[in-house]
XYZ file of C-alpha atoms in Angstrom:
511
model
C 16.647 -90.271 -63.921
C 13.932 -92.833 -63.326
C 11.832 -93.855 -66.344
C 8.227 -94.864 -65.567
C 5.961 -96.304 -68.264
C 2.183 -96.107 -67.877
C 0.235 -98.286 -70.301
C -3.114 -99.960 -70.780
C -5.229 -96.889 -70.148
C -7.027 -94.027 -71.865
C -4.663 -91.086 -72.143
C -6.156 -87.655 -72.848
C -3.470 -86.081 -75.010
C -3.302 -83.580 -77.877
C -0.604 -85.749 -79.463
C -2.787 -88.785 -80.185
C -6.550 -88.931 -79.719
C -6.340 -92.703 -79.212
C -3.325 -92.769 -76.870
C -3.196 -95.482 -74.227
C 0.335 -95.068 -72.812
C 2.934 -92.510 -71.828
C 6.490 -92.510 -70.516
C 7.913 -90.222 -67.851
C 11.619 -89.618 -67.473
C 12.197 -87.892 -64.177
C 9.831 -84.945 -64.084
C 9.095 -84.809 -67.828
C 6.879 -86.619 -70.320
C 9.124 -88.044 -73.036
C 6.678 -90.155 -75.056
C 2.909 -90.539 -75.599
C 1.465 -93.281 -77.765
C -0.320 -96.616 -77.904
C 0.244 -99.992 -76.271
C 1.161 -101.619 -79.588
C 3.949 -99.104 -80.250
C 7.519 -100.339 -79.644
C 8.046 -97.704 -76.939
C 5.339 -99.394 -74.837
C 7.089 -102.774 -74.563
C 8.651 -101.795 -71.243
C 12.283 -102.187 -72.251
C 14.368 -99.408 -70.813
C 11.738 -98.481 -68.220
C 12.636 -98.673 -64.542
C 8.977 -99.213 -63.666
C 5.896 -100.257 -65.650
C 2.469 -99.301 -64.336
C -0.574 -101.137 -65.690
C -3.374 -98.582 -65.878
C -6.006 -101.326 -66.188
C -8.211 -99.154 -68.368
C -8.014 -96.055 -66.167
C -8.316 -92.555 -67.595
C -5.233 -90.325 -67.507
C -5.623 -86.540 -67.664
C -3.265 -83.708 -66.863
C -3.319 -82.901 -63.153
C -5.862 -80.158 -62.577
C -5.123 -76.563 -61.585
C -7.461 -74.697 -59.222
C -6.842 -71.004 -59.846
C -8.684 -69.551 -56.852
C -8.291 -71.088 -53.396
C -7.994 -69.747 -49.852
C -5.931 -72.528 -48.330
C -6.026 -71.652 -44.639
C -9.744 -70.814 -44.637
C -10.452 -74.064 -46.499
C -8.454 -76.018 -43.941
C -10.294 -74.345 -41.080
C -13.593 -75.419 -42.660
C -12.344 -78.962 -43.268
C -10.958 -79.142 -39.746
C -13.874 -77.564 -37.928
C -17.299 -76.078 -38.456
C -18.296 -76.269 -42.122
C -21.917 -75.203 -42.605
C -21.875 -75.602 -46.385
C -25.107 -77.300 -47.397
C -26.558 -77.053 -43.893
C -30.341 -77.431 -44.407
C -31.722 -75.037 -41.798
C -30.964 -72.336 -39.254
C -31.849 -74.712 -36.444
C -29.396 -77.317 -37.689
C -26.672 -74.691 -38.050
C -27.143 -73.626 -34.433
C -27.109 -77.252 -33.305
C -23.808 -77.861 -35.113
C -22.347 -74.700 -33.623
C -23.330 -75.792 -30.095
C -21.693 -79.174 -30.660
C -18.546 -77.516 -32.022
C -18.395 -75.094 -29.097
C -18.677 -77.937 -26.573
C -15.672 -79.664 -28.167
C -13.454 -76.525 -28.183
C -13.771 -74.701 -24.885
C -11.691 -71.567 -24.610
C -11.093 -71.216 -28.374
C -12.285 -68.587 -30.800
C -14.865 -70.459 -32.864
C -14.546 -70.071 -36.631
C -17.086 -71.491 -39.043
C -18.111 -70.975 -42.624
C -20.741 -71.701 -45.231
C -24.224 -70.725 -44.003
C -26.650 -69.647 -46.704
C -29.931 -68.197 -45.503
C -31.390 -68.285 -49.030
C -31.494 -72.098 -48.767
C -32.990 -72.220 -45.271
C -36.716 -72.418 -44.581
C -36.298 -69.601 -42.043
C -34.819 -67.342 -44.803
C -32.699 -65.410 -42.290
C -29.296 -65.604 -40.582
C -28.901 -66.279 -36.845
C -29.562 -63.431 -34.445
C -26.823 -62.333 -32.059
C -28.732 -63.866 -29.137
C -29.055 -67.204 -30.929
C -25.360 -67.167 -31.795
C -24.339 -66.308 -28.234
C -26.445 -69.130 -26.813
C -25.176 -71.769 -29.240
C -21.556 -70.642 -28.823
C -21.897 -70.744 -25.003
C -20.746 -67.143 -24.758
C -17.528 -67.752 -26.703
C -16.081 -65.456 -29.342
C -17.562 -66.770 -32.591
C -17.195 -65.860 -36.273
C -19.407 -67.565 -38.885
C -18.901 -66.384 -42.469
C -21.660 -66.553 -45.035
C -21.165 -68.955 -47.952
C -19.711 -66.157 -50.134
C -17.341 -65.029 -47.318
C -18.315 -61.386 -47.836
C -20.393 -61.114 -44.668
C -20.578 -62.899 -41.332
C -22.501 -63.227 -38.103
C -20.408 -62.632 -34.988
C -21.047 -63.175 -31.312
C -21.164 -60.509 -28.637
C -17.859 -61.746 -27.207
C -16.056 -61.444 -30.530
C -17.445 -57.984 -31.203
C -16.307 -56.930 -27.730
C -12.780 -58.012 -28.677
C -12.869 -55.879 -31.840
C -14.896 -52.816 -30.776
C -13.453 -50.636 -33.548
C -15.507 -52.620 -36.080
C -18.599 -50.742 -34.856
C -17.294 -47.506 -36.362
C -16.596 -48.871 -39.851
C -18.708 -49.214 -42.967
C -20.774 -52.384 -42.974
C -21.667 -52.512 -39.282
C -25.355 -52.467 -38.356
C -26.603 -53.752 -34.971
C -28.300 -57.150 -35.217
C -27.272 -57.537 -38.868
C -24.451 -59.599 -40.398
C -21.259 -57.558 -40.632
C -20.173 -56.582 -44.130
C -17.560 -54.499 -45.963
C -14.806 -52.926 -43.814
C -16.345 -53.981 -40.496
C -16.323 -57.572 -41.701
C -12.720 -57.373 -42.905
C -11.539 -56.115 -39.503
C -13.344 -58.856 -37.588
C -12.280 -61.601 -39.988
C -8.656 -60.563 -39.676
C -8.862 -60.741 -35.889
C -10.473 -64.213 -36.005
C -7.905 -65.727 -38.353
C -4.972 -64.044 -36.648
C -5.983 -66.037 -33.573
C -4.679 -69.231 -35.203
C -1.353 -70.419 -33.830
C 1.479 -71.336 -36.200
C 0.854 -75.006 -35.397
C -2.866 -74.727 -36.145
C -2.156 -72.885 -39.377
C 0.279 -75.528 -40.599
C -2.168 -78.319 -39.726
C -5.074 -76.812 -41.629
C -2.927 -75.794 -44.602
C -1.556 -79.319 -44.896
C -5.082 -80.701 -44.710
C -6.209 -78.491 -47.608
C -3.260 -79.423 -49.794
C -3.684 -83.135 -49.144
C -7.372 -82.859 -49.956
C -6.522 -81.065 -53.204
C -4.126 -83.851 -54.197
C -6.823 -86.424 -53.397
C -9.042 -84.689 -55.921
C -6.511 -84.777 -58.749
C -5.256 -81.209 -58.281
C -1.538 -80.788 -58.884
C -1.405 -77.028 -58.524
C -3.485 -74.357 -56.860
C -3.334 -70.586 -56.726
C -3.493 -69.065 -53.265
C -5.487 -65.836 -53.464
C -4.195 -64.133 -50.336
C -4.969 -60.558 -49.367
C -4.966 -58.286 -46.328
C -7.932 -59.191 -44.161
C -8.258 -62.594 -45.806
C -4.768 -63.725 -44.913
C -1.456 -62.292 -43.774
C 2.084 -62.197 -45.065
C 3.103 -64.761 -42.438
C 0.232 -67.038 -43.412
C 1.171 -66.869 -47.105
C 4.871 -67.368 -46.401
C 4.164 -70.430 -44.230
C 1.963 -71.924 -46.939
C 4.526 -71.474 -49.699
C 7.222 -73.054 -47.521
C 4.973 -76.011 -46.634
C 4.197 -76.741 -50.287
C 7.890 -76.651 -51.165
C 8.970 -78.891 -48.312
C 6.505 -81.793 -48.558
C 5.032 -83.973 -51.343
C 2.025 -81.728 -51.893
C 0.499 -79.779 -54.793
C 2.397 -76.774 -56.073
C 1.153 -73.462 -54.694
C 1.368 -70.307 -56.823
C 1.002 -67.259 -54.637
C -0.918 -64.021 -55.208
C -1.349 -61.056 -52.900
C -4.321 -58.754 -53.375
C -2.935 -55.342 -52.509
C -2.094 -52.268 -54.542
C 1.496 -51.073 -54.217
C 2.830 -54.250 -52.567
C 5.605 -54.872 -55.089
C 8.225 -55.433 -52.389
C 6.117 -58.107 -50.730
C 5.613 -59.847 -54.075
C 9.343 -59.874 -54.725
C 10.096 -61.051 -51.204
C 8.024 -64.197 -51.648
C 8.391 -64.834 -55.371
C 4.704 -64.241 -56.067
C 3.167 -64.374 -59.520
C 1.307 -61.146 -59.056
C -0.663 -58.609 -57.086
C -3.994 -60.019 -58.112
C -6.548 -62.553 -56.918
C -8.798 -61.159 -54.221
C -7.828 -57.536 -54.691
C -11.379 -56.356 -54.209
C -13.144 -54.190 -56.761
C -16.461 -55.107 -55.132
C -18.105 -57.710 -52.882
C -20.585 -60.493 -53.640
C -24.133 -60.817 -54.917
C -25.254 -62.979 -52.008
C -24.226 -60.317 -49.479
C -25.622 -57.470 -51.649
C -22.121 -55.951 -51.911
C -21.260 -56.669 -55.571
C -21.192 -53.301 -57.366
C -24.028 -53.016 -59.898
C -24.964 -50.421 -62.497
C -28.623 -50.688 -61.470
C -30.113 -51.673 -58.097
C -30.666 -55.119 -56.665
C -34.151 -56.413 -57.383
C -34.688 -57.413 -53.756
C -33.043 -54.231 -52.346
C -34.164 -51.439 -54.718
C -32.181 -48.733 -52.888
C -28.891 -50.655 -53.067
C -26.353 -50.922 -55.903
C -23.660 -52.603 -53.809
C -20.174 -51.290 -53.113
C -17.246 -50.428 -55.345
C -13.768 -50.356 -53.813
C -11.765 -48.966 -56.768
C -11.678 -46.018 -59.131
C -10.597 -46.121 -62.758
C -7.462 -44.174 -61.817
C -6.527 -46.692 -59.116
C -6.987 -49.609 -61.499
C -4.925 -47.888 -64.180
C -2.064 -47.157 -61.784
C -2.062 -50.749 -60.505
C -2.010 -52.242 -64.004
C 0.825 -49.938 -65.063
C 2.841 -50.703 -61.924
C 2.453 -54.476 -62.228
C 3.171 -54.479 -65.959
C 6.335 -52.469 -65.415
C 7.460 -54.801 -62.611
C 6.795 -58.020 -64.561
C 3.929 -59.019 -62.260
C 0.383 -60.025 -63.063
C -2.300 -57.548 -62.099
C -5.850 -58.577 -61.369
C -8.959 -57.927 -59.360
C -11.917 -59.649 -57.761
C -14.794 -58.208 -59.819
C -18.312 -59.665 -59.868
C -20.907 -56.962 -60.534
C -21.241 -55.134 -63.840
C -20.452 -51.823 -62.127
C -17.146 -53.116 -60.772
C -16.275 -54.793 -64.061
C -16.850 -51.589 -66.020
C -14.524 -49.706 -63.689
C -11.806 -52.358 -63.802
C -11.887 -52.872 -67.555
C -11.898 -49.134 -68.187
C -8.751 -48.936 -66.058
C -7.121 -51.642 -68.190
C -8.098 -49.741 -71.347
C -6.581 -46.500 -70.083
C -3.370 -48.348 -69.198
C -3.286 -49.809 -72.712
C -3.546 -46.343 -74.284
C -0.564 -45.226 -72.193
C 1.860 -48.099 -72.788
C 0.307 -50.055 -75.657
C -2.044 -53.020 -75.810
C 0.787 -55.412 -76.668
C 2.547 -54.783 -73.366
C -0.701 -55.393 -71.517
C -1.333 -58.598 -73.458
C 2.203 -59.859 -72.849
C 1.773 -59.466 -69.077
C -1.112 -61.993 -69.042
C -3.159 -60.172 -66.430
C -6.240 -61.832 -64.931
C -9.632 -61.190 -63.369
C -11.490 -63.298 -60.829
C -15.185 -64.273 -60.988
C -16.319 -61.874 -63.796
C -19.930 -62.993 -63.353
C -21.817 -60.049 -64.904
C -20.005 -59.433 -68.183
C -21.636 -58.060 -71.303
C -20.381 -58.379 -74.902
C -18.396 -55.123 -74.796
C -16.592 -56.128 -71.601
C -15.765 -59.550 -73.043
C -14.330 -57.862 -76.132
C -12.004 -55.764 -73.960
C -10.780 -58.868 -72.123
C -10.105 -60.621 -75.424
C -8.295 -57.635 -76.939
C -6.057 -57.163 -73.888
C -5.397 -60.864 -73.230
C -6.961 -60.872 -69.767
C -7.627 -64.342 -68.387
C -11.001 -65.076 -66.766
C -10.642 -67.146 -63.580
C -14.201 -68.394 -63.010
C -16.162 -70.724 -60.718
C -18.800 -72.755 -62.600
C -20.099 -74.351 -59.393
C -21.549 -70.930 -58.563
C -24.041 -71.380 -61.394
C -24.944 -74.855 -60.153
C -25.544 -73.506 -56.636
C -27.209 -70.157 -57.327
C -28.261 -70.003 -60.978
C -31.549 -70.886 -62.625
C -35.166 -69.966 -62.004
C -35.762 -69.414 -58.309
C -32.038 -69.379 -57.512
C -30.221 -66.750 -55.499
C -29.084 -64.848 -58.596
C -32.659 -64.542 -59.850
C -33.889 -63.448 -56.423
C -31.179 -60.818 -56.062
C -31.057 -59.579 -59.673
C -34.219 -60.646 -61.500
C -34.530 -63.250 -64.237
C -33.011 -61.329 -67.148
C -29.785 -60.393 -65.383
C -29.515 -63.816 -63.751
C -29.739 -65.551 -67.132
C -26.736 -63.592 -68.428
C -24.486 -64.558 -65.497
C -21.240 -66.502 -65.938
C -21.038 -66.342 -69.758
C -18.535 -69.163 -70.321
C -19.468 -69.872 -73.950
C -19.319 -66.203 -74.877
C -15.883 -65.847 -73.263
C -14.421 -68.808 -75.136
C -15.983 -67.816 -78.435
C -14.467 -64.345 -78.095
C -11.001 -65.817 -77.539
C -10.702 -65.123 -73.807
C -8.559 -67.660 -71.950
C -10.774 -69.404 -69.405
C -9.510 -70.954 -66.155
C -11.821 -72.971 -63.888
C -11.543 -72.794 -60.116
C -13.428 -73.278 -56.854
C -12.897 -70.196 -54.649
C -12.699 -72.779 -51.850
C -14.031 -72.745 -49.165
C -16.822 -70.794 -50.893
C -17.309 -73.785 -53.181
C -15.733 -77.242 -52.983
C -12.407 -78.081 -54.579
C -13.873 -80.493 -57.108
C -12.563 -80.351 -60.677
C -15.171 -82.694 -62.086
C -17.909 -80.829 -60.210
C -16.732 -77.612 -61.843
C -16.551 -79.259 -65.248
C -20.032 -80.731 -64.818
C -21.405 -77.310 -63.844
C -19.818 -75.627 -66.882
C -21.145 -78.309 -69.225
C -24.653 -78.108 -67.721
C -24.930 -74.328 -67.277
C -28.473 -73.187 -66.426
C -28.428 -71.115 -69.608
C -27.896 -73.588 -72.492
C -26.378 -70.802 -74.589
C -23.455 -70.522 -72.165
C -22.577 -74.225 -71.917
C -19.157 -75.453 -72.974
C -18.030 -78.971 -73.899
C -16.320 -81.435 -71.569
C -13.096 -81.153 -73.575
C -13.187 -77.349 -73.378
C -13.837 -77.481 -69.638
C -10.979 -79.936 -69.041
C -8.661 -77.675 -71.010
C -9.804 -74.661 -68.984
C -9.068 -76.566 -65.761
C -5.587 -77.600 -66.914
C -3.987 -75.542 -69.695
C -6.126 -72.537 -68.716
C -5.003 -72.835 -65.121
C -1.330 -72.636 -66.023
C -1.970 -69.755 -68.393
C -3.742 -67.912 -65.582
C -0.401 -67.973 -63.746
C 1.454 -66.682 -66.788
C 2.900 -70.113 -67.552
C 2.467 -72.665 -70.323
C 1.630 -76.242 -69.408
C -1.206 -78.578 -68.576
C -1.163 -81.043 -71.466
C 0.141 -84.587 -71.799
C 2.702 -84.209 -74.556
C 6.439 -84.891 -74.928
C 8.530 -82.198 -73.306
C 5.763 -81.140 -70.933
C 5.969 -81.556 -67.140
C 5.007 -85.016 -65.907
C 1.989 -83.821 -63.940
C -1.021 -86.071 -64.337
C -3.994 -87.613 -62.601
C -5.251 -91.181 -62.998
C -8.983 -91.824 -62.679
C -11.437 -94.653 -62.298
C -14.306 -93.580 -64.529
C -17.520 -95.573 -64.914
C -19.042 -93.553 -67.769
C -16.830 -92.475 -70.672
C -18.098 -90.783 -73.801
C -16.879 -93.040 -76.658
C -16.307 -90.093 -78.981
C -14.315 -87.825 -76.665
C -12.835 -90.544 -74.394
C -13.645 -88.211 -71.497
C -16.160 -88.681 -68.686
C -19.798 -88.237 -69.571
C -21.054 -85.260 -67.598
C -24.796 -85.888 -67.682
C -26.558 -85.099 -64.412
C -27.072 -88.764 -63.513
C -23.448 -89.906 -63.985
C -20.935 -90.193 -61.149
C -17.759 -88.152 -60.950
C -14.535 -90.085 -61.617
C -12.527 -91.244 -58.588
C -8.894 -90.178 -58.404
C -6.524 -93.144 -58.102
C -3.248 -91.244 -58.239
C -1.993 -87.672 -58.592
C 1.516 -87.058 -59.918
C 3.275 -83.706 -59.859
C 6.348 -83.465 -62.092
C 7.005 -87.189 -61.825
C 6.442 -87.391 -58.060
C 3.371 -89.118 -56.629
C 1.610 -86.778 -54.212
C -1.515 -88.922 -53.756
C -2.393 -92.585 -54.212
C -5.668 -94.251 -53.322
């Protein structure tokens, strides 16, 4: 097996807080130390790499990604950050002109950031799309605007919950239309956009990502194609999840980690579909939508635990979280808390937790897969959370510090394409939370984006230590904190630039 020595850098390792070098043998780290140590002289190494002062961290893990949807956004019409309704329509018209005859798929509009403060009308969408079938999902992907032509192709959506004329489609109507739009991708298109996502992840220092597939978001064929692509090319590892109750056979068929991820317990705050215990401030008659009962959650947790699979749910609102965590508690009374803890179940988003809910997660060993960039985008005074929920509830959102202090395993992620795959962006957001009481340190955030990511998949890894997998990222960093030897994450500093990403000894990206 090839032996590669990296030296002359700043190595973030639990073995030595002043490490500057490490040695890989094949796919495994066999030594971590300092340049002056005998092991760093280069003898016995097949290759010596001079790090030239670069920072070395474990390769990051993004625990919540939708690979095909991300690739579609990267490859086509991405409205994330679009400044106005008028600009969004202009971009759509330009996209439509370049793709005659195709179903147009776009993502990322956010009316709360537009001066018009509203989504496009059907007439505006039809005009910009030149009469084509068009699907544009909101930034949270829990609602969308659709053209007349697309609705005509899926007329059954009109009879389902979440359809209102001249309003964005939500809930079941949205799921039906989204499935139709994404099923329109050919196998060749799907492979192209999946490859683009995985290459972009590697470029950002990500060595592993968790695909959160689910009916309506994806398909079994889509997930199978993605897993095969990741295995067959030098790309990040993909750990697969399927969000469906009772789909044990599918999980076994594809070697999935669990029936978790985007198994919906509710929707999103931005689309007014997250399930709350008290109404939305800006829609006083609405408490959102809950998809699950306590009995359904209990049955799912018991089934997955018995089958050796991880269970989990998408749960954002406090109403949904109460239902889900009560289901976990009932399951624990039936088979014992230790069996639940040993299964390493997980929850996604968990944005509206209180102290009692956090205590349940800690007691039952449930990992929190969270997206700090959400706070950077929508938190704070005047942000979307405050507008939807009021200041008091908004301030308590995304309680990262409280989760860590309670002993809950934290895993950072993007929910891409909802938010960008950007590990340092996520770390920066967690460190600079709008609520100072919920901020965590850079070292804690890095651990949550590495060790926490592997734990979220029921595996141990993510540190640079002998015997661990040789998965690492090398960074050019202009601003290091001298005490932590990690990037300074003040608002004015730049994110590090990835120079190389290595997955189990194999380079999957090099600048």
